[in-house]
XYZ file of N, CA and C in Angstrom:
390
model
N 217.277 -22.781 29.076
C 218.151 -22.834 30.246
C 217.493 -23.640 31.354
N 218.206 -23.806 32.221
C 217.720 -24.700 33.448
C 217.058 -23.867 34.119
N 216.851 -22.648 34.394
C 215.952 -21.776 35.042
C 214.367 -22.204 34.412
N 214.779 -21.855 33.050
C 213.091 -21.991 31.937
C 212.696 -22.929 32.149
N 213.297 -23.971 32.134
C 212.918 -25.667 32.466
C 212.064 -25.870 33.797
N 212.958 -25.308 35.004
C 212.320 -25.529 36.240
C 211.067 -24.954 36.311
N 210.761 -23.947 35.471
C 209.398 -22.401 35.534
C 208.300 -23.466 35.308
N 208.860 -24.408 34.156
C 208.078 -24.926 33.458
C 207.242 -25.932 33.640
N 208.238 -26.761 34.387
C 207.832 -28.094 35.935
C 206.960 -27.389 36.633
N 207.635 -26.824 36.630
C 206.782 -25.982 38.456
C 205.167 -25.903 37.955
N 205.197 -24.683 36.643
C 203.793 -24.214 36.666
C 202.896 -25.354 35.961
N 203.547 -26.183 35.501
C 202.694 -27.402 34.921
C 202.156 -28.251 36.002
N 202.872 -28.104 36.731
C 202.172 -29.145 37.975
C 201.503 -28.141 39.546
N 201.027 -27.163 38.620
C 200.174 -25.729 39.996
C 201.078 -25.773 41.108
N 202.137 -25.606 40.597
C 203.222 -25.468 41.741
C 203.450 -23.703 42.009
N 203.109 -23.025 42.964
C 203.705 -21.667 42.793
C 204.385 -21.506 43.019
N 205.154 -20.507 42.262
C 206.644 -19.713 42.321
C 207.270 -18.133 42.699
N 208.074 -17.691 43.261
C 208.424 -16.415 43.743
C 209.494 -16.206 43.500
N 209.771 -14.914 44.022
C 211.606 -14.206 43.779
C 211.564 -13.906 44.917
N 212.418 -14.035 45.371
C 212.427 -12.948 47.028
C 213.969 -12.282 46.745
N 214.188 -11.396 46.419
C 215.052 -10.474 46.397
C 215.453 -9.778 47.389
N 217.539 -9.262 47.298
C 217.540 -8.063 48.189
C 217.606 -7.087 46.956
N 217.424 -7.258 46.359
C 217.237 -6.182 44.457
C 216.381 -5.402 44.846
N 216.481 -4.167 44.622
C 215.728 -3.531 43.982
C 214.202 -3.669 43.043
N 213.210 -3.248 43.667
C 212.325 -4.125 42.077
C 212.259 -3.581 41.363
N 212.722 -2.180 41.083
C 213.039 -1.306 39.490
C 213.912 -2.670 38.805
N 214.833 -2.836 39.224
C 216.120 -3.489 38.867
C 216.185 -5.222 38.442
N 215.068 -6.028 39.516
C 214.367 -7.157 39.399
C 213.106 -7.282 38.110
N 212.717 -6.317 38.205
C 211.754 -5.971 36.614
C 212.075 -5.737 35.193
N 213.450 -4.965 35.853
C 214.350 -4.765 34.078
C 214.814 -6.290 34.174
N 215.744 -7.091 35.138
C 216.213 -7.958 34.573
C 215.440 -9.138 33.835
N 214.079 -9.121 34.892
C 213.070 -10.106 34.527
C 212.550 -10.117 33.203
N 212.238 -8.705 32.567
C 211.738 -8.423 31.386
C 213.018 -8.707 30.221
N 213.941 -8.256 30.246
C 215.159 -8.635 29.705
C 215.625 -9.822 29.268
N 214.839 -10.940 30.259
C 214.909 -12.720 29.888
C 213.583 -13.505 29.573
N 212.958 -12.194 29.463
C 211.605 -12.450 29.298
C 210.670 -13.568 29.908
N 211.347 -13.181 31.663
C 210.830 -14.076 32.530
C 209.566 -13.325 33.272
N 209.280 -11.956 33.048
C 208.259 -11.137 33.966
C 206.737 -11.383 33.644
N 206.307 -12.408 33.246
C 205.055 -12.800 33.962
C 204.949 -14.123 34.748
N 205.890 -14.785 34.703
C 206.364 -17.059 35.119
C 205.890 -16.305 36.690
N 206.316 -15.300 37.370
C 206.147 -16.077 38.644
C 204.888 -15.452 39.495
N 204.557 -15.888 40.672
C 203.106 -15.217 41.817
C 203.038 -14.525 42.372
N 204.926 -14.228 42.756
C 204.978 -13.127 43.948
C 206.654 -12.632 43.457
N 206.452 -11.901 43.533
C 208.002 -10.520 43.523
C 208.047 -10.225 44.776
N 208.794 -10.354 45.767
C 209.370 -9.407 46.946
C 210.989 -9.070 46.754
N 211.192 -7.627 46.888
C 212.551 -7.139 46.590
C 212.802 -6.584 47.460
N 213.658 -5.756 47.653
C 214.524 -5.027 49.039
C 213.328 -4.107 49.688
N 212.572 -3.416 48.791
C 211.637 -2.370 49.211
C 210.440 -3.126 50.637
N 210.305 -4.528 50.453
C 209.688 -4.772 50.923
C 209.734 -5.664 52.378
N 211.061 -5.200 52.552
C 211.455 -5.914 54.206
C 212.461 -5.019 54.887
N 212.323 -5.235 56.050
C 213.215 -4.458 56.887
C 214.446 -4.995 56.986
N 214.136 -6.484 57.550
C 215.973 -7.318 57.822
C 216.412 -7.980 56.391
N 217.577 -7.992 56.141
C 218.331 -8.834 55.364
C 218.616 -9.939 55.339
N 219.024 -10.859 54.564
C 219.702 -12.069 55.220
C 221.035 -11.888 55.727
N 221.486 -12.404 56.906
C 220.735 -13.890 56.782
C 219.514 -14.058 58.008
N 219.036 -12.638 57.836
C 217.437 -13.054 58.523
C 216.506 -13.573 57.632
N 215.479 -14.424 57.906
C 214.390 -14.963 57.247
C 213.577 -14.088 56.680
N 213.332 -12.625 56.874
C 212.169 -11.622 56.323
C 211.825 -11.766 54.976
N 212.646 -11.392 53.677
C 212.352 -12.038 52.529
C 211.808 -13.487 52.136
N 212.069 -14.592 52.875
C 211.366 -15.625 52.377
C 209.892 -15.724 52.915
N 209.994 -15.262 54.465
C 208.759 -15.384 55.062
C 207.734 -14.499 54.325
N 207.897 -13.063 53.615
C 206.966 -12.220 53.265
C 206.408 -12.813 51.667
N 207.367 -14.099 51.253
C 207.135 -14.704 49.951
C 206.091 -15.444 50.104
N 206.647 -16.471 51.033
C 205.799 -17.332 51.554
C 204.259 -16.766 51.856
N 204.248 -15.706 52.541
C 202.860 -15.239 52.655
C 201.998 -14.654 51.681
N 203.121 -13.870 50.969
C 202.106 -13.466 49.432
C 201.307 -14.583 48.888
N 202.374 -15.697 48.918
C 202.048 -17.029 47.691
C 200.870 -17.782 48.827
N 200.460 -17.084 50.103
C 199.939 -18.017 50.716
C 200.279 -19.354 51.505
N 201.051 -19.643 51.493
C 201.641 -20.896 51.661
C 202.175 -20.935 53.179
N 202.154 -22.294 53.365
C 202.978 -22.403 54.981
C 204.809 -22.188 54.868
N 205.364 -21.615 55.705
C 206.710 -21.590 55.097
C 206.837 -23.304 54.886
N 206.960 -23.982 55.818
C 207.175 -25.567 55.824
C 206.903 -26.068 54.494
N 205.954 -25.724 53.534
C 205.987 -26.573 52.509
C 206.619 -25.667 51.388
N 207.270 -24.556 51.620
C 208.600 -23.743 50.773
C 209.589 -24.839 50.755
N 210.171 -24.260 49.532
C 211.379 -24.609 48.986
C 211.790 -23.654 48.544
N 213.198 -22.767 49.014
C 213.779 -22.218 48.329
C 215.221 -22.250 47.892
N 215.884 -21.874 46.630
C 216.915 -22.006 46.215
C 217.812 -20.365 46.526
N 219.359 -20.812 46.426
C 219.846 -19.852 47.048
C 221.353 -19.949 46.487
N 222.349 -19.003 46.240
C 223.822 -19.399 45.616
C 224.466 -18.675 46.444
N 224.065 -18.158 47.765
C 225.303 -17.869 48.825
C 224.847 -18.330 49.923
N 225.555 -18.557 51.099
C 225.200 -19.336 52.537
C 224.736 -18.743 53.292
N 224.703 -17.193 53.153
C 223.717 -16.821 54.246
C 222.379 -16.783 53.813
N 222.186 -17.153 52.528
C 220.842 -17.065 52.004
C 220.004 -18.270 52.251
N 220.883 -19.582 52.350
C 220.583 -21.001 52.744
C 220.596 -20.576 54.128
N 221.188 -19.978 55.063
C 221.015 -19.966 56.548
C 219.610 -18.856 56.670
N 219.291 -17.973 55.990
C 218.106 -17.080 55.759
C 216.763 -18.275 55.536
N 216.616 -18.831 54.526
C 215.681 -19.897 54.122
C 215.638 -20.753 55.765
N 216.753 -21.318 56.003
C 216.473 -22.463 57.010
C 215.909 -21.749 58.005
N 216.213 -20.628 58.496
C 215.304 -19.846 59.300
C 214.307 -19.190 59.155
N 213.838 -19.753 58.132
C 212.229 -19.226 57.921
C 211.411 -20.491 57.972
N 212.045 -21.831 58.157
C 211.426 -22.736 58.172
C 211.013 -23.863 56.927
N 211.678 -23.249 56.174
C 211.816 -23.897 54.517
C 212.531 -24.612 54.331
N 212.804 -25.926 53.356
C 213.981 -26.375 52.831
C 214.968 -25.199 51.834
N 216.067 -25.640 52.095
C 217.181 -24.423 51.317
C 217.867 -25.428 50.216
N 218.151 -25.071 49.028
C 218.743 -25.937 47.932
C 219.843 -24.466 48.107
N 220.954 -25.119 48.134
C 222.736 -24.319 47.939
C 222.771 -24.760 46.423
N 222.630 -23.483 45.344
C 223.176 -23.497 43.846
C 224.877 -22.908 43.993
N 225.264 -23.957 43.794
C 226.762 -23.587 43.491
C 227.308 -22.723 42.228
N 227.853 -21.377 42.933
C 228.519 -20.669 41.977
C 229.863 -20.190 42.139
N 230.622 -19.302 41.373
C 231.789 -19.194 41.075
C 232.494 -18.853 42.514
N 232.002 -17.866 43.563
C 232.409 -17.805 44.873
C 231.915 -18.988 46.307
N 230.974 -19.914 45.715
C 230.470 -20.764 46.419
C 231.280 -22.031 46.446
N 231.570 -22.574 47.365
C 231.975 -23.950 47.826
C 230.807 -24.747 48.409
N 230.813 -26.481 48.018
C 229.906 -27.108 48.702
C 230.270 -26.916 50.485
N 231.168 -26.600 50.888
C 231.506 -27.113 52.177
C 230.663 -25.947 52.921
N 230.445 -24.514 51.950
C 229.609 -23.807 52.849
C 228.592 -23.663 52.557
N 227.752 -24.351 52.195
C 226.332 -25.093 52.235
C 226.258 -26.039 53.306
N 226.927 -26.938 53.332
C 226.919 -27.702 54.127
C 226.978 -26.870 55.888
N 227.780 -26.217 55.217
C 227.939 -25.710 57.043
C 226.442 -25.149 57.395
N 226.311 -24.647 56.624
C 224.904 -23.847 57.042
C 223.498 -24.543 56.685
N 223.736 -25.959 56.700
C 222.874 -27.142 56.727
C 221.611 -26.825 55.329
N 222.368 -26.901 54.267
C 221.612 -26.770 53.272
C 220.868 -28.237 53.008
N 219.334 -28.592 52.561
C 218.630 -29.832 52.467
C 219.258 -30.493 50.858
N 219.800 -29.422 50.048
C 220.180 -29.893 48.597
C 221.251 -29.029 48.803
N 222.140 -29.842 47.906
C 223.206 -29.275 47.191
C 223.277 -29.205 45.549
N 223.127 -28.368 44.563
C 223.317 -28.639 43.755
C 224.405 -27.806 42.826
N 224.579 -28.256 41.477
C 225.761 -27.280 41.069
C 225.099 -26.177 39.537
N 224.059 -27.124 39.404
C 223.396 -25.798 38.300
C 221.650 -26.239 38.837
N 221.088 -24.845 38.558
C 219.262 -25.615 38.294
C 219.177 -26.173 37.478
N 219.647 -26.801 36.307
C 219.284 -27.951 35.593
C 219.008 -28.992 36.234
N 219.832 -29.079 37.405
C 219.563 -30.643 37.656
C 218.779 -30.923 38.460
N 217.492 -29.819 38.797
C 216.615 -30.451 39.300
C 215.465 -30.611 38.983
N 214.854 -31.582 39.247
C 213.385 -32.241 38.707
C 212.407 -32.239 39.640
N 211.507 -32.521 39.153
C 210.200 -32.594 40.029
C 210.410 -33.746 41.362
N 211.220 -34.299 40.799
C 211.185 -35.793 41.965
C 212.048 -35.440 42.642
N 212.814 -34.669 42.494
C 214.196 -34.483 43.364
C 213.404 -33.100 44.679
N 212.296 -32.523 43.950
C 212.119 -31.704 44.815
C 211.475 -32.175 45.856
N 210.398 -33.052 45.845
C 209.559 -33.609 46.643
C 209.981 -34.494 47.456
N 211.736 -35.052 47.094
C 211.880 -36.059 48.086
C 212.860 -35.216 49.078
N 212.136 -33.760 48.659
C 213.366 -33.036 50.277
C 211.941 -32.863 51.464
């Protein structure tokens, strides 16, 4: 899948990776183990571990800090608009994944840096030139 693909970019090139969830992490652990994605990423943050929701920034910022990182050189992906308006206010680029209740126009409103319509289509080069 285009998820496995991106894991795969990422960790080949010491890129680190996170979840920032409003899930549950009982619930983020079954699903993870279930796709047999629960060791690919650096940092898990789920609902347990923030106070505000989106579309406040708390989940990306507490990612960002696990993984170490400046928010500024985050990238995170997102398939509803307050989650792209959550990201942009943490100081990150926001990629809008288009899904079945998502329209490009509300990405756009909420000034998403990418638009895309599946994670397949993104590559290493596409990430770096946001």
């Amino acid at each position: 899948t285009g998820v496995r693909r991106l894991i795969k970019i990422l960790k080949n090139n010491n890129i680190k990776i996170a979840i920032a969830t409003s899930s549950k992490r009982k619930a983020l652990l079954e699903r993870l183990k279930k796709i047999s994605l629960e060791n690919k990423f650096d940092a898990l943050v789920s609902v347990e571990n923030i106070k505000r929701h989106k579309p406040f920034p708390d989940e990306y910022l507490f990612a960002a800090s696990k993984l170490k990182i400046d928010p500024k050189d985050c990238i995170a992906l997102e398939d509803a608009p307050l989650g792209v308006r959550a990201i942009n206010e943490a100081g990150m680029k926001s990629i809008g994944v288009l899904g079945d209740f998502t329209k490009p126009i509300d990405f756009k409103k909420e000034k998403a840096n990418l638009i895309i319509k599946s994670i397949g289509e993104l590559t290493l080069k596409k990430l770096k030139e946001l």
